[in-house]
mmCIF file of C-alpha atoms and ligand atoms in Angstrom:
data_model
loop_
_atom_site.group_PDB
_atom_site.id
_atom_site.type_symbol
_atom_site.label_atom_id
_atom_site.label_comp_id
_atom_site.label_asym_id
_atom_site.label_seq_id
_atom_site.Cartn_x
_atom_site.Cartn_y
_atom_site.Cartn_z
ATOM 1 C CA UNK A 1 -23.371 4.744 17.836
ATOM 2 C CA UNK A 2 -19.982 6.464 16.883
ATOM 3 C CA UNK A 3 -18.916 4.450 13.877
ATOM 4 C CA UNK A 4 -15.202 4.306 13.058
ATOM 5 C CA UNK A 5 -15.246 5.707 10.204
ATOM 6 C CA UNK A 6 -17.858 6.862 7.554
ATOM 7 C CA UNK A 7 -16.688 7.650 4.432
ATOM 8 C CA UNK A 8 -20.037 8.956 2.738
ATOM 9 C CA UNK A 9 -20.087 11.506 5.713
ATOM 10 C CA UNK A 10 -16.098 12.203 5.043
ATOM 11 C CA UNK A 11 -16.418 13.342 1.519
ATOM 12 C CA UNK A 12 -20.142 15.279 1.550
ATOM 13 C CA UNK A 13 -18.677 18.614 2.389
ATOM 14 C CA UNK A 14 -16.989 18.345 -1.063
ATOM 15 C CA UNK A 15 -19.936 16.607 -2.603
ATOM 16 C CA UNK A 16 -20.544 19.764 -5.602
ATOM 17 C CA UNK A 17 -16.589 19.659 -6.181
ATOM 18 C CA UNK A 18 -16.592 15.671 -6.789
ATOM 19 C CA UNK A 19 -19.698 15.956 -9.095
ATOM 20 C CA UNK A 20 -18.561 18.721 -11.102
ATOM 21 C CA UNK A 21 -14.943 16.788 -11.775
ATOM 22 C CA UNK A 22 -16.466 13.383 -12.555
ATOM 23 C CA UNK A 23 -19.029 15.265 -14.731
ATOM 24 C CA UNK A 24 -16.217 16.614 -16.706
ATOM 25 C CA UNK A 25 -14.818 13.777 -17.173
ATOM 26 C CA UNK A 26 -17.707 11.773 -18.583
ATOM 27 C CA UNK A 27 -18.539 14.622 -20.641
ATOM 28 C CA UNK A 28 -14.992 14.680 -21.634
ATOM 29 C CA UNK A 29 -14.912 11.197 -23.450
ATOM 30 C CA UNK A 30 -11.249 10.323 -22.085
ATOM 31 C CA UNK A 31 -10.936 7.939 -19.526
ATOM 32 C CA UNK A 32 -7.507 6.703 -18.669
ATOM 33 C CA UNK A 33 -4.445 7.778 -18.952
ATOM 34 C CA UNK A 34 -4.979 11.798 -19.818
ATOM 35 C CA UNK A 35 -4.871 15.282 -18.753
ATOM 36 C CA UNK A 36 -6.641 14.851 -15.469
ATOM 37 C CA UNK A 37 -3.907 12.292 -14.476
ATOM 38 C CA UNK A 38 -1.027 14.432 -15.731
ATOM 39 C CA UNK A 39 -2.544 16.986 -13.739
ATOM 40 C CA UNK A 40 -2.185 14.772 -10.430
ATOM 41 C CA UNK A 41 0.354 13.886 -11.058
ATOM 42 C CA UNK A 42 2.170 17.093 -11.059
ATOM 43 C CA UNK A 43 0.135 18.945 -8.032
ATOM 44 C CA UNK A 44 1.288 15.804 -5.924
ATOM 45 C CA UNK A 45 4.718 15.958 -6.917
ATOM 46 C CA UNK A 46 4.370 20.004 -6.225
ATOM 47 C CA UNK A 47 2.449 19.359 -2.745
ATOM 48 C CA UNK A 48 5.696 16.738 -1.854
ATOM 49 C CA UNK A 49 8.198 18.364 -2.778
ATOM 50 C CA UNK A 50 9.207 15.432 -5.499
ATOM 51 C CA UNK A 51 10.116 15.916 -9.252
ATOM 52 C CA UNK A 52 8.344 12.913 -10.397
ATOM 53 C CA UNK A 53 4.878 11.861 -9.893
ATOM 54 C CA UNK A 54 3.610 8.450 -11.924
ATOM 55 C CA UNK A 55 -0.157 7.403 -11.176
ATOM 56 C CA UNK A 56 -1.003 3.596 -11.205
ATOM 57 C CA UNK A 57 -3.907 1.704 -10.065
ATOM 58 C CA UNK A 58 -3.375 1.198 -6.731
ATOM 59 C CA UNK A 59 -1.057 1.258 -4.033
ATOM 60 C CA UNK A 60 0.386 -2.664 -4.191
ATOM 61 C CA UNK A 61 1.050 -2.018 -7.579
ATOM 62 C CA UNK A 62 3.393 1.468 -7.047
ATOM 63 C CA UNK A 63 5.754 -0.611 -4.436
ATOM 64 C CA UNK A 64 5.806 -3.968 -7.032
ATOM 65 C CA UNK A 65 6.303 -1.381 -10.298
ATOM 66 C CA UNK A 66 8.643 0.231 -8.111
ATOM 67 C CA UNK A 67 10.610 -2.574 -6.926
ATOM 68 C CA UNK A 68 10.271 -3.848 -10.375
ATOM 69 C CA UNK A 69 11.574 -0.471 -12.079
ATOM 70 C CA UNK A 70 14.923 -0.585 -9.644
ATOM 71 C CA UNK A 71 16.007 -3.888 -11.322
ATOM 72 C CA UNK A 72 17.432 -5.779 -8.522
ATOM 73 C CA UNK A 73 19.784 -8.902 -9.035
ATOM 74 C CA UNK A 74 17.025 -11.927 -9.136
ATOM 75 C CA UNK A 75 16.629 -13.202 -5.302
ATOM 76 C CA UNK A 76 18.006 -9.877 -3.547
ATOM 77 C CA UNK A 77 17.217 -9.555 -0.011
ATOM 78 C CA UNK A 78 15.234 -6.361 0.993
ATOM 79 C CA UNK A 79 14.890 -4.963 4.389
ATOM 80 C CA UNK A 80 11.165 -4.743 6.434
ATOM 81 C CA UNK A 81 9.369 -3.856 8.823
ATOM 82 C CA UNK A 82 7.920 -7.236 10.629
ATOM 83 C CA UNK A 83 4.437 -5.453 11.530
ATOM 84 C CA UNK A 84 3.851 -3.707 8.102
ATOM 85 C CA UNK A 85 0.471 -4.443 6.412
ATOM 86 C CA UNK A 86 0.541 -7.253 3.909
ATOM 87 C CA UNK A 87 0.921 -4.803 0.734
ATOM 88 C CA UNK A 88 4.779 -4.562 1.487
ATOM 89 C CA UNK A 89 5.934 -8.119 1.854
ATOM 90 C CA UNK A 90 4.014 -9.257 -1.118
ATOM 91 C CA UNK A 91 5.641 -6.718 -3.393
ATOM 92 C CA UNK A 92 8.892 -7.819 -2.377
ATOM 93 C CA UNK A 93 7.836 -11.822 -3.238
ATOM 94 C CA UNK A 94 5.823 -10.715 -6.179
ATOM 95 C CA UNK A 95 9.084 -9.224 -7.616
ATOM 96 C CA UNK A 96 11.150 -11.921 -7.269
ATOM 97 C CA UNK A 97 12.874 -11.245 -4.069
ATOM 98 C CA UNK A 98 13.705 -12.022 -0.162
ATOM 99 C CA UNK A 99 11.529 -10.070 2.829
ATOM 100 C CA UNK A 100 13.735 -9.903 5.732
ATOM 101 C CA UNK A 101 11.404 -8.771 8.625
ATOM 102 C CA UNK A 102 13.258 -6.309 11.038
ATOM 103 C CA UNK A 103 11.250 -5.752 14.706
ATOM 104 C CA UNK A 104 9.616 -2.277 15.097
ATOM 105 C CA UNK A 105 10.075 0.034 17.743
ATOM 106 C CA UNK A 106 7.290 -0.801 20.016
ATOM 107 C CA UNK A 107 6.545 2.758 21.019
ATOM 108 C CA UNK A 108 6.276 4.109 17.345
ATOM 109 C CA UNK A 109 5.212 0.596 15.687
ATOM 110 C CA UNK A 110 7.861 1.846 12.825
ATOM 111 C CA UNK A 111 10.678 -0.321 12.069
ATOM 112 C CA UNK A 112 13.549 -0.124 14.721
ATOM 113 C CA UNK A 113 16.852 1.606 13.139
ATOM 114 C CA UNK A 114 18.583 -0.016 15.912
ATOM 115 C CA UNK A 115 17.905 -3.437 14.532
ATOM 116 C CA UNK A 116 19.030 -2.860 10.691
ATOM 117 C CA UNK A 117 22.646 -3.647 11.437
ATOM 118 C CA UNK A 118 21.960 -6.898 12.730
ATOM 119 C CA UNK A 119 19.534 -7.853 9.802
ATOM 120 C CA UNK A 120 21.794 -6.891 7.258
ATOM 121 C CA UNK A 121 23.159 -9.702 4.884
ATOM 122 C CA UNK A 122 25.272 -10.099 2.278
ATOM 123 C CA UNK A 123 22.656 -10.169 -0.494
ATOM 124 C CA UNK A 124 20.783 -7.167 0.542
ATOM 125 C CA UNK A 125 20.469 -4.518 -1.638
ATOM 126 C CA UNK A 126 17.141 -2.807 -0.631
ATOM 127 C CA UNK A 127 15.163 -1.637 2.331
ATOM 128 C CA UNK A 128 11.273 -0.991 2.121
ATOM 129 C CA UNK A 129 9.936 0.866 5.284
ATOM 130 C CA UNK A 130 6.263 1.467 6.380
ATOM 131 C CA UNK A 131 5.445 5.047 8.085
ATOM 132 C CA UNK A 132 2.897 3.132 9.805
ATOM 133 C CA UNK A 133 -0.481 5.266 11.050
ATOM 134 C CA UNK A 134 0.668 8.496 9.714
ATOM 135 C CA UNK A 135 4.243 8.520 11.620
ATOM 136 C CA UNK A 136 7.417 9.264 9.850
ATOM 137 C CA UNK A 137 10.027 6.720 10.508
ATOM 138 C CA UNK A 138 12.996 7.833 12.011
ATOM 139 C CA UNK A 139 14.787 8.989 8.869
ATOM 140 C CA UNK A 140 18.036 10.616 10.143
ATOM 141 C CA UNK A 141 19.118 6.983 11.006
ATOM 142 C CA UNK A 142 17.353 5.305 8.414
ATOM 143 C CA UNK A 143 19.093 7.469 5.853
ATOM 144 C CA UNK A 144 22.988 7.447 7.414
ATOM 145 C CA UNK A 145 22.271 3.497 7.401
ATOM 146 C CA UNK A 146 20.779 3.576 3.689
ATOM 147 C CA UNK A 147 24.299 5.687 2.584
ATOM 148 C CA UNK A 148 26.559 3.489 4.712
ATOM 149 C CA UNK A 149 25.587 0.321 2.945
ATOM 150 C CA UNK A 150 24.725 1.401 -0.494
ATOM 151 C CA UNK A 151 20.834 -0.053 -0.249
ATOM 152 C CA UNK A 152 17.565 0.910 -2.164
ATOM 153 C CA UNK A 153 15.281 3.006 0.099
ATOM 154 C CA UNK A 154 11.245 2.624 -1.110
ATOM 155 C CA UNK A 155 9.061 4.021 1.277
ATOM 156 C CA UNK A 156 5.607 2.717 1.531
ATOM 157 C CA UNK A 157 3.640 6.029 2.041
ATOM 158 C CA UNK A 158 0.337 4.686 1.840
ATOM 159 C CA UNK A 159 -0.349 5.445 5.444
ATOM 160 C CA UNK A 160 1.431 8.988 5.222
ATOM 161 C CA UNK A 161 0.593 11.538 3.098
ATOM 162 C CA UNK A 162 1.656 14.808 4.503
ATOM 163 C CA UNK A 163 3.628 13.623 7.351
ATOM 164 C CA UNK A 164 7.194 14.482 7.980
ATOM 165 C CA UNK A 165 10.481 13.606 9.041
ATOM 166 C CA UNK A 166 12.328 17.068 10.146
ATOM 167 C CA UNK A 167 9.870 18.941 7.937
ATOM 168 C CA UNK A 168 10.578 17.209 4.725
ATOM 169 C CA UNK A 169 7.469 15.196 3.290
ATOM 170 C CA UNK A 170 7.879 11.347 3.529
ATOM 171 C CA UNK A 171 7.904 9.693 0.030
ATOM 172 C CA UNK A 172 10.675 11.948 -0.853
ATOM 173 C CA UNK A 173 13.323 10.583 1.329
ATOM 174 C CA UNK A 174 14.026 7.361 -1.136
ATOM 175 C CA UNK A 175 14.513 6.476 -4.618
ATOM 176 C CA UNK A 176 11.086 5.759 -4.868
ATOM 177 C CA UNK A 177 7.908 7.153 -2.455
ATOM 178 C CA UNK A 178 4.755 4.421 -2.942
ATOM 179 C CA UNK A 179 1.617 5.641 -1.968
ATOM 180 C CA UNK A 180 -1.952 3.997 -1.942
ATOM 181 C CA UNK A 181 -5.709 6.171 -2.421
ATOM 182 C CA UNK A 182 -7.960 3.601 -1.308
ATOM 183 C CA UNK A 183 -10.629 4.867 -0.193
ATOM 184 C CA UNK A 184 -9.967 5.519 3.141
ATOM 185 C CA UNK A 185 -6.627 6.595 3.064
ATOM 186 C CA UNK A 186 -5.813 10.127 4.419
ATOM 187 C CA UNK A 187 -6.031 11.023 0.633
ATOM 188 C CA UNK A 188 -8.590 9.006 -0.845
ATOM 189 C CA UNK A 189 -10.013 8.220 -4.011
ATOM 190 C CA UNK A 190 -13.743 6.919 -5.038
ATOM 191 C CA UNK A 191 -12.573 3.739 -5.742
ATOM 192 C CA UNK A 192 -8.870 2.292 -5.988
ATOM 193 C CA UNK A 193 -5.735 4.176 -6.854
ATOM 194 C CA UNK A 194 -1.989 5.115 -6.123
ATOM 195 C CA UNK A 195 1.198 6.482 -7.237
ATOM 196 C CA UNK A 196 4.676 6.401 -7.128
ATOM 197 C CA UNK A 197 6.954 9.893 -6.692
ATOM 198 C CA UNK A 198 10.453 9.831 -7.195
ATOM 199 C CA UNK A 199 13.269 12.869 -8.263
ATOM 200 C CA UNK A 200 14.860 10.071 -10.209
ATOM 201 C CA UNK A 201 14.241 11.085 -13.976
ATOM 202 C CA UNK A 202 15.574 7.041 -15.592
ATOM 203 C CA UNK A 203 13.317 5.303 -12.953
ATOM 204 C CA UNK A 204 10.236 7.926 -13.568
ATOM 205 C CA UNK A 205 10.800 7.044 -17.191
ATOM 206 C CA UNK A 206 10.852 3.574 -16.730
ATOM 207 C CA UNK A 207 7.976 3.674 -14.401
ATOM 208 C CA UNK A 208 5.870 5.347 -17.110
ATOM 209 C CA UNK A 209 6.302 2.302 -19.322
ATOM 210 C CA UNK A 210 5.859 -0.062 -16.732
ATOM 211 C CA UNK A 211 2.569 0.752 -15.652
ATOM 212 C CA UNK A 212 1.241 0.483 -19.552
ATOM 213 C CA UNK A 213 2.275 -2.667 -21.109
ATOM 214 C CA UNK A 214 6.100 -1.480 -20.678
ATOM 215 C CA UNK A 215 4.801 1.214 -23.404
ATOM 216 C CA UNK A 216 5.292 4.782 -23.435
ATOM 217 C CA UNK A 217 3.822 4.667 -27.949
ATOM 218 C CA UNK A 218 1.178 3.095 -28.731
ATOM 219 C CA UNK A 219 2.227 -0.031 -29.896
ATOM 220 C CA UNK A 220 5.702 0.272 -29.376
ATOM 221 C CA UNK A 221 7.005 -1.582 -26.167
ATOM 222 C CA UNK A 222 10.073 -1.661 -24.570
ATOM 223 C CA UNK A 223 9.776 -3.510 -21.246
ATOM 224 C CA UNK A 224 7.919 -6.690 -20.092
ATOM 225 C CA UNK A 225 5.055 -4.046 -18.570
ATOM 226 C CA UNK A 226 1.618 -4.455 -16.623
ATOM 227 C CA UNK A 227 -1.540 -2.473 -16.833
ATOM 228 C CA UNK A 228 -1.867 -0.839 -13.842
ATOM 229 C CA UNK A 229 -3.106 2.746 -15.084
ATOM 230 C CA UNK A 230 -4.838 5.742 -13.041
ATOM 231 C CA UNK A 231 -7.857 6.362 -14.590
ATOM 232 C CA UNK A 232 -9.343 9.661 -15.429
ATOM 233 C CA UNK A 233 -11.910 9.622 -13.066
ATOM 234 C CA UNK A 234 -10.440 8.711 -10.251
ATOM 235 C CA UNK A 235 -7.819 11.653 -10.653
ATOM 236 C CA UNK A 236 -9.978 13.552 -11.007
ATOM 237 C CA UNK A 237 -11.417 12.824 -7.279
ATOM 238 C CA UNK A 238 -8.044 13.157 -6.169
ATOM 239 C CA UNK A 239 -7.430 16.950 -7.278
ATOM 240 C CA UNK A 240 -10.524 17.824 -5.619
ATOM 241 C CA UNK A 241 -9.299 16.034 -2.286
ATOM 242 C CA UNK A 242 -5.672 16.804 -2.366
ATOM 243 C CA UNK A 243 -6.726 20.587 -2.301
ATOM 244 C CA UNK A 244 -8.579 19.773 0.675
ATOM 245 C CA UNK A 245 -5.715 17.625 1.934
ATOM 246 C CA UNK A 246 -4.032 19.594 4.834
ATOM 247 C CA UNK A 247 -7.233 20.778 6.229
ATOM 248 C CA UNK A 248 -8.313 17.301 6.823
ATOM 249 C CA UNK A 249 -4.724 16.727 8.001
ATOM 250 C CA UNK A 250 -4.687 19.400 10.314
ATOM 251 C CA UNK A 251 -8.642 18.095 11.417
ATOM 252 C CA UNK A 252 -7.350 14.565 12.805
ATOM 253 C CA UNK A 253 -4.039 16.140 13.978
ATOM 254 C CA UNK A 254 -6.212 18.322 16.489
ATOM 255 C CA UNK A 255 -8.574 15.202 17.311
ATOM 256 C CA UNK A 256 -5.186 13.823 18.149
ATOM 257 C CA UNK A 257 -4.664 16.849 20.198
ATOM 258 C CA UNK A 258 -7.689 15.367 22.402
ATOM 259 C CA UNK A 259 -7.173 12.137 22.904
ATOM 260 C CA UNK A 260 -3.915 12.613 23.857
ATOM 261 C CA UNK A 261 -5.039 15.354 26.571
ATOM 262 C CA UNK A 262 -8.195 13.454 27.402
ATOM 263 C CA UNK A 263 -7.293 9.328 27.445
ATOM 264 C CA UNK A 264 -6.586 7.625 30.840
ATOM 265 C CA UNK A 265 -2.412 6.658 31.750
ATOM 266 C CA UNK A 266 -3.673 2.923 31.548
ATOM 267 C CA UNK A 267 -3.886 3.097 27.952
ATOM 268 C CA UNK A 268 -0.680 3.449 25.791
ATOM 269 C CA UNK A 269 -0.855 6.206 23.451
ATOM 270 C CA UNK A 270 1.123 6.646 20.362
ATOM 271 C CA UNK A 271 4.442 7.866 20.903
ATOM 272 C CA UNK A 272 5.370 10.971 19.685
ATOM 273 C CA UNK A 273 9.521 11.803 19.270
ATOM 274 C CA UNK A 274 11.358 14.664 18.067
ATOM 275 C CA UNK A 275 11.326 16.220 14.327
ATOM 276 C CA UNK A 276 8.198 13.943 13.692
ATOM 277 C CA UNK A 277 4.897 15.142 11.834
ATOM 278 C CA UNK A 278 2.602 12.921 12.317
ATOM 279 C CA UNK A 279 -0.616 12.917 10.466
ATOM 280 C CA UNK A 280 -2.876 10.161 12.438
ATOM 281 C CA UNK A 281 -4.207 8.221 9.526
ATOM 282 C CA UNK A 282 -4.558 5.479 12.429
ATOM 283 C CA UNK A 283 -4.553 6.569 16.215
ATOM 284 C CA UNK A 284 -3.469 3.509 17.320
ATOM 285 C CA UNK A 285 -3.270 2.840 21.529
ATOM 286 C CA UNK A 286 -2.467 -0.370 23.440
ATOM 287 C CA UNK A 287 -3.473 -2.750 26.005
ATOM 288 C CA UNK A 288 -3.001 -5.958 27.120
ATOM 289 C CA UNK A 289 -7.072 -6.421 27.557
ATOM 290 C CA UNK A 290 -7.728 -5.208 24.084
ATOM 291 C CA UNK A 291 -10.150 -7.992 23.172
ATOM 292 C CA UNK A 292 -12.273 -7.395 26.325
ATOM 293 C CA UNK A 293 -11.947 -3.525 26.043
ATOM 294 C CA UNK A 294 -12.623 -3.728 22.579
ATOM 295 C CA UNK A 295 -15.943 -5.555 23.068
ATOM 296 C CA UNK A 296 -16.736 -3.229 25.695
ATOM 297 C CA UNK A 297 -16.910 -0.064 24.015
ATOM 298 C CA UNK A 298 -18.560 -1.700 21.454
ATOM 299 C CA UNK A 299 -21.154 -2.176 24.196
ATOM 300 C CA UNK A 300 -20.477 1.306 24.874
ATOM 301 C CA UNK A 301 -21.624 1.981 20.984
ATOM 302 C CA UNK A 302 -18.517 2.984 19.951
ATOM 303 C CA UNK A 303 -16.693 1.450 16.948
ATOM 304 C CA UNK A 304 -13.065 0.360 17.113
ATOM 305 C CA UNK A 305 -10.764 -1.397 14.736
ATOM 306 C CA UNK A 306 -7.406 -3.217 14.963
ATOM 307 C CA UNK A 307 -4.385 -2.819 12.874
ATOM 308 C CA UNK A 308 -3.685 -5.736 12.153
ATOM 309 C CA UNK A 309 -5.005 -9.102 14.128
ATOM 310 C CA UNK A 310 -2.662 -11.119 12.171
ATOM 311 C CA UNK A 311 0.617 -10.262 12.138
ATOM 312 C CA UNK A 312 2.456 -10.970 8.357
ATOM 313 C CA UNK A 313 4.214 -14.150 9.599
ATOM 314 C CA UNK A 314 1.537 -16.116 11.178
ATOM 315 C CA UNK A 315 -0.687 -15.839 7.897
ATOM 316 C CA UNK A 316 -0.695 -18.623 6.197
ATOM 317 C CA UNK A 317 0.058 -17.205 2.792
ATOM 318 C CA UNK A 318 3.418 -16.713 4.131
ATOM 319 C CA UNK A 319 4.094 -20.271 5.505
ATOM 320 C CA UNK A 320 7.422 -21.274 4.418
ATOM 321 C CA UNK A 321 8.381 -18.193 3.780
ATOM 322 C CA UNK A 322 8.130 -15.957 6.787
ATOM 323 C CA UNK A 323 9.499 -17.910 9.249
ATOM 324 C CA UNK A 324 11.341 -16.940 13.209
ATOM 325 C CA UNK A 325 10.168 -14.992 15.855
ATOM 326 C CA UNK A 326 9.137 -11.656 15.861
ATOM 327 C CA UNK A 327 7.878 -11.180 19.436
ATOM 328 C CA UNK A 328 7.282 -7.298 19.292
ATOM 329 C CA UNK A 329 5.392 -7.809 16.377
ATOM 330 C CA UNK A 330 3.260 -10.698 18.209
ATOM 331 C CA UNK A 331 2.576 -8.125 21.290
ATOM 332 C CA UNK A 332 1.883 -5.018 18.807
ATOM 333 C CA UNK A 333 -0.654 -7.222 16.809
ATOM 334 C CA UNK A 334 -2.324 -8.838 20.126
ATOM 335 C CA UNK A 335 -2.399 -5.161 22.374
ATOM 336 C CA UNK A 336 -3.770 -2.790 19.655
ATOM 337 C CA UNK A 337 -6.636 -1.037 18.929
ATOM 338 C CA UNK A 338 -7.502 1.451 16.717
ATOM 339 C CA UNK A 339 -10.096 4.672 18.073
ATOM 340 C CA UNK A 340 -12.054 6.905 15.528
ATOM 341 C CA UNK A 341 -10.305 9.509 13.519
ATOM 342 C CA UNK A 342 -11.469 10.970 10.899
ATOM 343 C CA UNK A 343 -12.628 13.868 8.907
ATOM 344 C CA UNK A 344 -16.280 12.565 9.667
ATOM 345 C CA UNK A 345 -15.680 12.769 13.408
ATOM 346 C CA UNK A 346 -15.829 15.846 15.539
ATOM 347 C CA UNK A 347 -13.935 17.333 18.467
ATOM 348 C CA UNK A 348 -17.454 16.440 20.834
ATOM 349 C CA UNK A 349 -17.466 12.575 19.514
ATOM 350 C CA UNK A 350 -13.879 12.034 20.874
ATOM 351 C CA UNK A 351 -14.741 14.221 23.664
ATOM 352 C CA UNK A 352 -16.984 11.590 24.781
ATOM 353 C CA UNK A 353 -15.025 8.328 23.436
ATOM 354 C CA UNK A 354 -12.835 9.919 25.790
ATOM 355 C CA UNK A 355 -15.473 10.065 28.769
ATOM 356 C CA UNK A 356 -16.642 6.720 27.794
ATOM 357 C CA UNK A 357 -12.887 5.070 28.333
ATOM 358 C CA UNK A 358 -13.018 7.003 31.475
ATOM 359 C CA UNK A 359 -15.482 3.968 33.094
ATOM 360 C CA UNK A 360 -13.499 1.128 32.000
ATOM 361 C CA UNK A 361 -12.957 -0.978 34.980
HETATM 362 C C1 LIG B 1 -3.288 0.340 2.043
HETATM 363 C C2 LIG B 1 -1.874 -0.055 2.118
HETATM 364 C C3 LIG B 1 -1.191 -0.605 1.008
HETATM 365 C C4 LIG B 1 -1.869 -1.056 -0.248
HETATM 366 O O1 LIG B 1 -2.621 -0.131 -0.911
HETATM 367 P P1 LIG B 1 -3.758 -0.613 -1.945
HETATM 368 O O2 LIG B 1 -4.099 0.648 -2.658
HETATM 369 O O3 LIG B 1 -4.869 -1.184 -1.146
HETATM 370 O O4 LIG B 1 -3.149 -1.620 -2.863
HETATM 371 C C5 LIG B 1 0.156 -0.825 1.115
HETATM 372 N N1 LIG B 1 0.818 -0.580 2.253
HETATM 373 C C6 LIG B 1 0.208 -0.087 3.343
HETATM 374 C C7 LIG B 1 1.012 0.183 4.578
HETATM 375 C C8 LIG B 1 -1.163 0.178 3.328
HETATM 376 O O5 LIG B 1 -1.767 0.659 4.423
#
């Protein structure tokens, strides 16, 4: 059995690393909010280019703090992508404000720049893209249409650390870069966490408070804040892992390599365009028989995923609310499937996914 992804086997080769950091940490006695989180904080600014790095608790929470921190007119309408995961939409109703879903490109799954003009309305004042499976959107566009209109750009980088657009790091293209450590993100953490970097030195600030009870004193607060803090521990984890972060990068990018020089023509593979760094956190190919392939190769003992069954507007927390057509969406959501990728896989188990595909009749 190839399983999709094991996470156990993913982080053993830094096994003594992660012991010795959470072992400081309990020995330590300080457990949120401290040194190993301003520590993060400032090698993932460093690794992204960005002059502001502010941990939360997870990666919903850095697009609603962020959304939050930009203080929008009540109701504003903000720009996205109609196949993003979940996390996206529900920051932009959890802070008060409109989703308007905009098609993706069906080649790239990211948001079409083609279609913004069109979806544009009077009341928007933000646009919130996905770089969906490790892609960079197409920023060049995304960018001249960001200036031309005066909008918001947050990026939801939870999908793409270390990829980039024209060799500049996603996350740094907006006012605000959101990214997500769950667990199997291409950085992970032990548990849940995320972040928000931004060079914007008022909305760091205000982020800062945000995040603890709108507090930056102890007992002193300015804003109406949450708790969503980065604890010790789990920043801990993520200095270990972000030092190993572009050798696991450049791992999947070269399992990429194979599947790409080893799949069948009767698949769809991800679409690759110029000035884009992709960094695979999903390799995600399509078919019109995906259920029956899919439960073939499972036959086949080979574990698949797909991102997403549902797409955001048929779910039902979104009745009333999400409402229209989004055909491409409806196609992307029924035709993909996700292979293995990861930094527990090696170049011989795609090797022989590959082989496997091969027989597919
Ligand atoms: C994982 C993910 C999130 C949410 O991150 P959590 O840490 O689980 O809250 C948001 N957006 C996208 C695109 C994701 O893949």
């Amino acid at each position: 059995m190839i399983e999709y992804e094991s996470l156990a086997k993913s982080n053993a080769p830094l096994m003594e690393e992660l012991e010795a950091a959470a072992s400081r940490v309990i020995r330590g006695g300080w457990y949120v909010l401290g040194q190993e989180v301003s520590s993060f904080e400032s090698e993932f600014a460093e690794y992204l280019g960005a002059k502001h790095c502010i941990g939360v608790a997870n990666g919903l929470d850095a697009l609603i703090l962020s959304i939050e921190a930009l203080d929008l007119p009540k109701g504003s309408d903000i720009l996205v992508a109609s196949n993003t995961y979940i996390a996206t939409i529900l920051a932009i109703i959890r802070t008060g404000h409109r989703p308007i879903l905009v098609e993706p490109d069906i080649e790239t799954f990211n948001i079409d720049p083609l279609l913004l003009p069109a979806a544009l309305t009077s009341n928007t004042r933000a646009i919130c893209i996905t770089h969906l499976f490790g892609k960079p959107c197409r920023m060049d566009a995304i960018s001249t249409f960001v200036n031309e209109h005066g909008l918001k750009l947050i990026e939801d980088c939870a999908q793409s650390h270390g990829a980039k657009f024209a060799g500049q790091m996603t996350g740094t293209f907006g006012v605000a870069g959101c990214f997500s450590f769950y667990p199997t993100k291409n950085l992970g953490a032990i548990g849940d966490a995320g972040a928000v970097v931004t060079n914007d030195e008022e909305l760091a600030d205000r982020l800062r408070h945000l995040r603890n009870y709108g507090s930056k004193q102890k007992y002193v607060n300015e804003y109406i804040g949450s708790n969503s803090r980065l604890d010790e521990l789990q920043a801990a984890m993520l200095r270990v892992k972000l030092r190993h972060l572009n050798k696991m990068t450049d791992h999947k990018r070269a399992l990429a390599d194979i599947y790409f020089n080893n799949l069948p023509n009767w698949l769809t593979l991800p679409r690759i365009r110029d000035n884009e760094y992709d960094v695979f956190h999903i390799f995600g190919v399509r078919n019109d028989r995906r259920d029956e392939f899919r439960s073939w190769i499972l036959d086949q003992g080979i574990k698949t995923e797909v991102h997403y069954p549902i797409p955001p507007h048929k779910q039902a927390a979104m009745k009333n609310i999400l409402n229209g057509h989004y055909p491409i969406a409806e196609n992307l959501h029924a035709t993909e499937i996700s292979l293995p990728i990861s930094f527990s896989h090696n170049g011989e188990d795609i090797i022989k996914i590959c082989k496997i595909i091969e027989k597919f009749e």
